Coordinates of C-alpha atoms and ligand atoms in Angstrom, one line a residue:
M351 CA 100.5 95.1 97.4
N352 CA 103.6 95.7 99.8
V353 CA 103.8 99.3 101.9
N354 CA 106.7 99.5 104.1
G355 CA 106.9 95.6 104.2
K356 CA 102.9 94.9 105.0
A357 CA 100.8 93.4 102.1
Y358 CA 97.8 95.9 101.5
R359 CA 94.7 95.7 99.5
T360 CA 93.2 99.2 98.9
I361 CA 90.1 98.3 100.9
W362 CA 89.3 95.8 103.3
T363 CA 87.4 94.7 106.5
D364 CA 89.2 94.1 109.9
E365 CA 88.5 91.7 112.7
A366 CA 85.9 93.9 114.1
D367 CA 84.2 94.0 110.7
R368 CA 85.0 97.7 110.4
L369 CA 85.5 98.7 106.6
L370 CA 88.9 100.6 106.0
V371 CA 90.6 102.0 102.8
I372 CA 93.9 103.9 102.1
N373 CA 93.4 107.4 102.4
Q374 CA 94.5 108.5 98.6
H375 CA 94.4 112.4 99.6
L376 CA 97.4 112.2 101.6
L377 CA 99.5 110.2 99.1
P378 CA 102.3 110.5 98.1
H379 CA 103.4 112.2 101.2
R380 CA 101.6 110.6 103.8
F381 CA 100.7 107.1 104.0
E382 CA 97.4 106.4 106.1
T383 CA 94.4 104.5 106.2
A384 CA 90.8 105.7 106.6
E385 CA 87.6 104.2 108.3
L386 CA 84.4 104.3 106.3
P387 CA 82.0 103.9 109.1
A388 CA 78.8 104.3 107.3
F389 CA 76.9 104.2 104.2
E390 CA 77.3 108.1 104.0
S391 CA 80.7 108.0 104.6
V392 CA 81.3 105.6 101.6
C393 CA 79.3 108.1 99.4
A394 CA 81.6 110.8 100.6
A395 CA 84.8 108.7 100.2
I396 CA 83.8 108.0 96.4
R397 CA 82.6 111.5 95.6
D398 CA 85.5 113.4 96.9
M399 CA 88.0 111.1 95.8
L400 CA 89.3 109.5 99.1
V401 CA 89.0 106.6 97.0
R402 CA 89.2 106.6 93.2
G403 CA 90.0 104.6 90.1
A404 CA 86.9 102.3 88.3
G405 CA 87.9 99.3 90.2
L406 CA 88.1 100.5 93.6
I407 CA 85.1 102.8 93.1
G408 CA 83.3 99.6 92.2
A409 CA 84.4 97.6 94.9
T410 CA 83.9 100.5 97.3
A411 CA 80.1 100.9 96.1
G412 CA 79.9 97.0 96.9
Y413 CA 81.0 97.6 100.5
G414 CA 79.0 100.5 100.5
M415 CA 75.9 98.6 99.6
W416 CA 76.6 96.2 102.4
L417 CA 76.8 99.4 105.0
A418 CA 73.2 100.3 103.5
A419 CA 71.8 97.1 104.3
R420 CA 73.4 97.1 107.9
E421 CA 71.6 100.5 108.2
A422 CA 68.2 99.4 106.5
P423 CA 65.2 99.0 108.7
T424 CA 64.4 95.0 109.4
A425 CA 60.6 95.6 110.3
S426 CA 59.8 94.2 106.9
N427 CA 61.1 93.0 103.6
D428 CA 59.5 96.1 102.0
A429 CA 60.8 98.5 104.5
F430 CA 64.3 97.2 103.9
D431 CA 64.0 97.0 99.9
A432 CA 62.8 100.6 100.1
F433 CA 65.6 102.0 102.3
F434 CA 68.2 99.7 100.0
S435 CA 67.0 100.9 96.5
A436 CA 67.2 104.4 97.6
A437 CA 70.8 104.1 98.7
A438 CA 71.5 102.4 95.4
A439 CA 70.3 105.5 93.7
T440 CA 72.3 107.9 96.0
L441 CA 75.3 105.5 95.6
K442 CA 75.2 105.8 91.5
E443 CA 74.8 109.4 91.6
T444 CA 78.4 110.0 93.4
R445 CA 80.4 109.4 90.2
P446 CA 78.8 109.3 86.8
T447 CA 81.9 107.9 84.5
A448 CA 83.4 104.7 85.7
S449 CA 80.8 101.9 84.8
N450 CA 82.3 99.5 87.6
L451 CA 80.3 101.9 90.2
A452 CA 76.9 101.2 88.7
W453 CA 77.8 97.7 87.8
A454 CA 78.6 96.9 91.6
V455 CA 75.5 98.5 93.1
E456 CA 73.3 96.2 90.2
R457 CA 75.1 93.0 91.6
Q458 CA 74.2 93.8 95.1
L459 CA 70.8 94.7 94.4
A460 CA 70.2 91.2 92.4
A461 CA 72.1 89.4 94.9
V462 CA 70.2 90.9 97.8
A463 CA 66.5 90.4 96.2
H464 CA 67.2 86.7 96.7
G465 CA 67.2 87.1 100.4
G466 CA 64.0 86.0 102.2
S467 CA 64.5 88.4 105.3
P468 CA 66.1 91.6 106.1
E469 CA 68.5 89.1 108.2
E470 CA 69.2 87.3 105.3
K471 CA 69.7 90.0 102.9
R472 CA 72.5 91.6 105.1
R473 CA 74.4 88.6 104.8
I474 CA 74.1 88.3 101.3
A475 CA 75.3 92.0 100.9
R476 CA 78.3 91.3 103.3
R477 CA 79.4 88.4 101.3
T478 CA 78.7 89.8 98.1
A479 CA 80.8 92.8 98.8
Q480 CA 83.6 90.5 99.7
V481 CA 83.1 88.6 96.2
I482 CA 83.1 91.7 94.2
A483 CA 86.5 92.9 96.0
D484 CA 88.2 89.5 95.7
E485 CA 87.0 89.2 91.7
D486 CA 88.4 92.6 91.1
A487 CA 91.8 91.4 92.5
E488 CA 92.1 88.2 91.0
A489 CA 90.9 89.9 87.5
C490 CA 93.6 92.3 87.7
R491 CA 96.1 89.7 88.4
R492 CA 95.0 88.1 85.4
I493 CA 95.3 91.3 83.3
G494 CA 98.9 91.3 84.3
T495 CA 99.6 87.5 83.1
H496 CA 98.2 88.6 79.7
G497 CA 99.6 91.7 79.5
K498 CA 102.9 90.4 80.5
T499 CA 103.3 88.4 77.4
L500 CA 102.8 91.5 75.2
L501 CA 105.9 93.2 77.1
E502 CA 107.6 90.1 76.7
R503 CA 107.5 90.2 72.7
V504 CA 108.4 94.1 73.0
A505 CA 111.4 92.7 75.2
A506 CA 112.8 90.3 72.7
R507 CA 113.2 93.0 70.2
K508 CA 115.2 95.1 72.3
H509 CA 118.2 93.0 73.2
G510 CA 118.3 93.6 77.2
D511 CA 117.5 97.1 76.9
P512 CA 114.4 98.1 79.0
V513 CA 110.9 98.1 77.4
N514 CA 109.6 101.7 77.6
I515 CA 106.0 102.0 78.5
L516 CA 103.9 105.2 78.9
T517 CA 101.0 105.4 81.1
H518 CA 98.5 108.2 81.9
C519 CA 96.9 108.7 85.2
N520 CA 97.0 106.0 87.7
A521 CA 95.6 102.6 86.7
G522 CA 97.8 100.4 89.0
W523 CA 96.7 98.9 92.3
L524 CA 95.7 102.0 94.2
A525 CA 92.8 102.3 91.4
F526 CA 91.5 98.7 92.2
V527 CA 91.4 96.4 95.1
D528 CA 95.1 95.3 94.1
Y529 CA 97.6 94.5 91.2
G530 CA 95.8 97.5 89.1
S531 CA 95.1 97.2 85.3
A532 CA 97.7 99.0 83.3
L533 CA 100.5 98.7 85.7
S534 CA 99.7 94.8 86.6
P535 CA 101.5 94.0 83.3
V536 CA 104.5 96.2 84.3
Y537 CA 104.8 94.5 87.9
A538 CA 104.4 91.2 86.5
A539 CA 107.1 91.9 83.6
H540 CA 109.5 93.7 86.6
D541 CA 109.0 90.8 88.8
A542 CA 109.9 88.2 86.2
G543 CA 113.3 89.9 85.5
I544 CA 112.0 91.8 82.1
P545 CA 113.6 95.1 82.1
V546 CA 110.9 97.8 82.2
H547 CA 110.9 101.4 82.5
V548 CA 107.6 103.5 82.6
W549 CA 107.2 107.3 81.6
V550 CA 104.5 108.7 84.0
D551 CA 102.3 111.4 82.9
E552 CA 101.8 113.5 85.6
T553 CA 97.8 113.9 84.8
R554 CA 96.6 117.5 85.5
P555 CA 94.6 118.4 87.2
R556 CA 94.6 116.0 90.1
N557 CA 98.0 114.8 89.2
Q558 CA 97.5 111.0 89.8
G559 CA 100.5 110.3 87.8
A560 CA 103.0 112.3 89.8
G561 CA 101.2 111.5 93.2
L562 CA 100.0 107.9 93.0
T563 CA 101.6 105.9 89.8
A564 CA 105.1 107.1 90.8
W565 CA 104.5 106.3 94.7
E566 CA 103.4 102.7 93.4
L567 CA 106.3 102.2 91.1
S568 CA 108.7 103.8 93.6
R569 CA 107.3 101.1 96.4
H570 CA 107.7 98.3 94.1
G571 CA 111.2 99.3 92.8
V572 CA 110.2 99.6 89.2
P573 CA 112.2 102.2 87.3
H574 CA 110.1 105.0 86.2
T575 CA 110.0 108.7 85.2
L576 CA 107.6 111.5 85.7
I577 CA 106.9 113.7 82.6
A578 CA 104.9 116.8 82.0
D579 CA 101.5 115.9 80.6
N580 CA 102.6 117.1 77.2
A581 CA 106.0 115.5 76.7
G582 CA 104.7 112.2 75.4
G583 CA 104.0 113.2 71.8
H584 CA 107.9 114.2 71.9
L585 CA 109.2 110.9 73.4
M586 CA 107.3 109.0 70.6
Q587 CA 108.6 111.1 67.8
H588 CA 111.9 110.1 69.1
G589 CA 111.6 106.4 69.6
M590 CA 111.7 106.6 73.7
V591 CA 107.9 105.0 73.9
D592 CA 107.8 101.1 73.0
I593 CA 104.0 100.7 74.3
V594 CA 101.7 102.8 76.0
I595 CA 99.5 101.2 78.3
T596 CA 96.5 103.0 80.0
G597 CA 93.3 102.0 82.3
A598 CA 89.7 103.0 81.6
D599 CA 86.7 104.0 83.0
R600 CA 84.2 102.7 80.6
V601 CA 84.5 100.6 77.6
T602 CA 81.8 100.3 74.9
R603 CA 80.5 97.3 72.8
Q604 CA 82.7 98.4 69.7
G605 CA 85.8 99.2 71.7
D606 CA 85.8 103.0 72.5
A607 CA 87.2 103.9 76.1
A608 CA 86.6 106.3 78.5
N609 CA 89.7 107.4 80.5
K610 CA 91.3 110.1 82.5
I611 CA 91.2 113.5 80.3
G612 CA 94.2 113.5 78.0
T613 CA 94.4 109.8 77.4
Y614 CA 92.7 110.8 73.7
L615 CA 95.9 113.1 72.9
K616 CA 98.2 110.3 73.8
A617 CA 96.6 107.7 71.6
L618 CA 96.4 110.3 68.8
A619 CA 100.2 110.8 69.1
A620 CA 100.7 107.0 69.4
H621 CA 98.8 106.2 66.4
D622 CA 100.9 109.1 64.4
N623 CA 103.9 107.4 65.4
G624 CA 102.8 103.9 65.0
I625 CA 103.6 102.6 68.6
P626 CA 100.8 100.1 69.9
F627 CA 98.4 101.7 72.3
Y628 CA 96.6 99.2 74.7
V629 CA 93.9 99.5 77.0
A630 CA 94.0 97.3 80.2
L631 CA 90.5 96.6 82.0
P632 CA 88.7 94.1 83.9
S633 CA 85.2 93.1 82.6
S634 CA 83.4 95.0 85.0
T635 CA 84.5 98.3 83.0
F636 CA 82.8 97.0 80.0
D637 CA 79.7 98.6 79.2
F638 CA 78.0 96.5 76.5
S639 CA 74.8 98.8 76.6
L640 CA 76.8 101.5 74.5
N641 CA 78.3 101.7 71.2
D642 CA 79.4 105.1 70.5
G643 CA 81.6 106.2 73.3
M644 CA 82.0 110.0 72.3
R645 CA 78.2 110.3 72.1
E646 CA 77.2 107.9 74.8
I647 CA 79.6 107.7 77.7
P648 CA 78.7 110.5 80.5
I649 CA 81.8 112.7 80.9
E650 CA 82.1 113.8 84.7
E651 CA 82.8 117.7 85.1
R652 CA 84.6 118.5 88.3
G653 CA 85.2 121.5 90.2
A654 CA 86.9 124.3 88.7
Q655 CA 89.3 124.5 92.0
E656 CA 90.7 121.3 91.1
V657 CA 92.2 123.3 87.8
R658 CA 92.7 126.6 89.5
I659 CA 94.7 125.0 92.8
M660 CA 97.6 122.5 92.9
T661 CA 98.6 120.6 96.1
G662 CA 102.2 120.1 96.8
K663 CA 105.1 119.6 99.2
A664 CA 107.0 123.1 100.0
T665 CA 110.6 122.9 100.8
D666 CA 110.1 123.2 104.4
G667 CA 108.1 119.9 104.4
R668 CA 104.8 121.3 104.8
V669 CA 102.0 120.1 102.2
L670 CA 100.3 123.2 100.6
D671 CA 97.4 124.2 98.6
V672 CA 98.7 127.0 96.2
Q673 CA 96.8 128.7 93.3
I674 CA 98.3 129.0 90.0
C675 CA 96.2 131.5 87.8
P676 CA 94.9 135.1 88.6
D677 CA 92.3 135.3 91.2
E678 CA 89.3 136.4 88.4
T679 CA 90.5 133.2 85.9
P680 CA 87.6 130.9 85.5
A681 CA 88.2 127.0 84.8
R682 CA 86.4 124.2 83.5
N683 CA 87.4 120.7 84.7
W684 CA 86.6 117.7 82.4
A685 CA 87.5 114.7 84.2
F686 CA 87.7 112.0 81.4
D687 CA 88.0 111.8 77.6
V688 CA 86.8 109.3 75.2
T689 CA 89.7 107.2 72.8
P690 CA 88.0 106.1 69.8
H691 CA 88.5 102.2 69.2
R692 CA 90.2 103.1 66.0
L693 CA 93.0 104.5 68.1
I694 CA 93.4 101.5 70.2
T695 CA 95.7 98.6 69.3
G696 CA 94.2 96.1 71.5
L697 CA 92.4 95.3 74.9
I698 CA 93.6 93.3 77.7
S699 CA 91.2 92.0 80.1
E700 CA 91.1 89.0 82.6
R701 CA 89.9 86.7 79.5
G702 CA 93.0 87.6 77.2
V703 CA 93.9 90.4 74.8
C704 CA 91.3 91.2 71.9
P705 CA 91.1 93.9 69.4
A706 CA 89.2 97.1 70.0
T707 CA 86.3 96.2 67.8
E708 CA 83.0 94.5 68.1
A709 CA 84.0 91.3 66.8
G710 CA 87.0 91.2 68.8
I711 CA 85.2 91.8 72.0
V712 CA 82.2 89.5 71.3
A713 CA 84.7 86.7 70.8
L714 CA 86.1 87.0 74.2
Y715 CA 82.8 88.1 75.7
P716 CA 80.0 86.4 74.0
E717 CA 77.5 87.9 76.5
A718 CA 78.2 91.5 74.8
E719 CA 76.2 90.3 71.8
N720 CA 72.9 91.7 71.4
R721 CA 73.1 94.1 74.4
A722 CA 72.3 97.3 72.5
Ligands
MRU1452 O1 89.2 110.5 88.7 P1 90.1 108.9 88.9 O2 91.0 109.3 89.5 O3 89.1 108.2 89.5 O4 90.3 108.4 87.3 C1 90.1 107.1 87.5 C2 91.4 107.0 86.7 O5 92.5 106.6 87.7 C3 91.9 106.5 85.5 O6 90.8 107.2 84.7 C4 92.5 105.2 85.2 O7 93.2 105.1 84.0 C5 91.3 104.1 85.0 S1 90.6 103.8 86.3 C6 91.7 102.3 86.6

């Protein structure tokens, strides 16, 4: 996507083969890139959310395994493999909920196992990292094409009035390598001249909606309005939302979807008001080994400080951290919740749109069958 007239992905390598990312800590107030020079810096970037979002976490993990391959000893295949699999275990522990992370690491392990020497393994890891990133971008582009059809249908009923889409958190291009999942249909529709308007949930505690989604949509010129996290139900009751589209961090074989905390409440409100609720995801976000998302998806609990402290720009332009509760008040911080499939109208993936049911998923993904 374009920033200040230049096309960017969220992760890339330059001519010197340096690994670069957009520093998402600084957005929306400053746009800066950062180098991830070593395997450990990749782990830290994922853990501390310098990069975040399911697809980008997966792509970063793919490149992280390449850096691990670069740092691995080359004295023998055994020495290389021991280092490489220890790195895989470390990387997998950085964030637990998004399936893209483990998916990318496993893909690297399987690919590199075919290498006959440490040097060949390194070359394979380099190539595989690039393939993972390219595939993520292409999957998201296709999600945009499929999702645009849904928005076109809504637009046909609105006689020129904008289609009002509500989204939660950031599932735009910043959360992937490019395009995004939930926002990809929005960009595709906007670019095709379909009038759209996005209600952007602020998404406490880290405010990915206010800071990242609003920033992305502004850069692309998409009409949008920031709303308080709890406003969505009210808007739905008053006919101000035509469709909800969110991303996902992990989706089970029966279609339960883990996404940013608060998504479940939006799905309940959409269900109560008869508003279609779609979840957009690339296939790397499916976890076909799981069935019951509420019981089986691991939910990350992050530090209490993210709830107690907010970051923002003061009137004098300085970016400050401020505490919003009494000094002695404790906090808990669950980063995700699970929306049961019965509340989801459909899943939008790069293969098309399907019902959020096992039968619907298996029809698009035959490989999901018998993966319990
Ligand atoms: O904690 P984050 O920012 O990595 O959370 C991921 C998200 O942005 C959302 O849950 C998103 O909707 C799914 S990831 C595309």
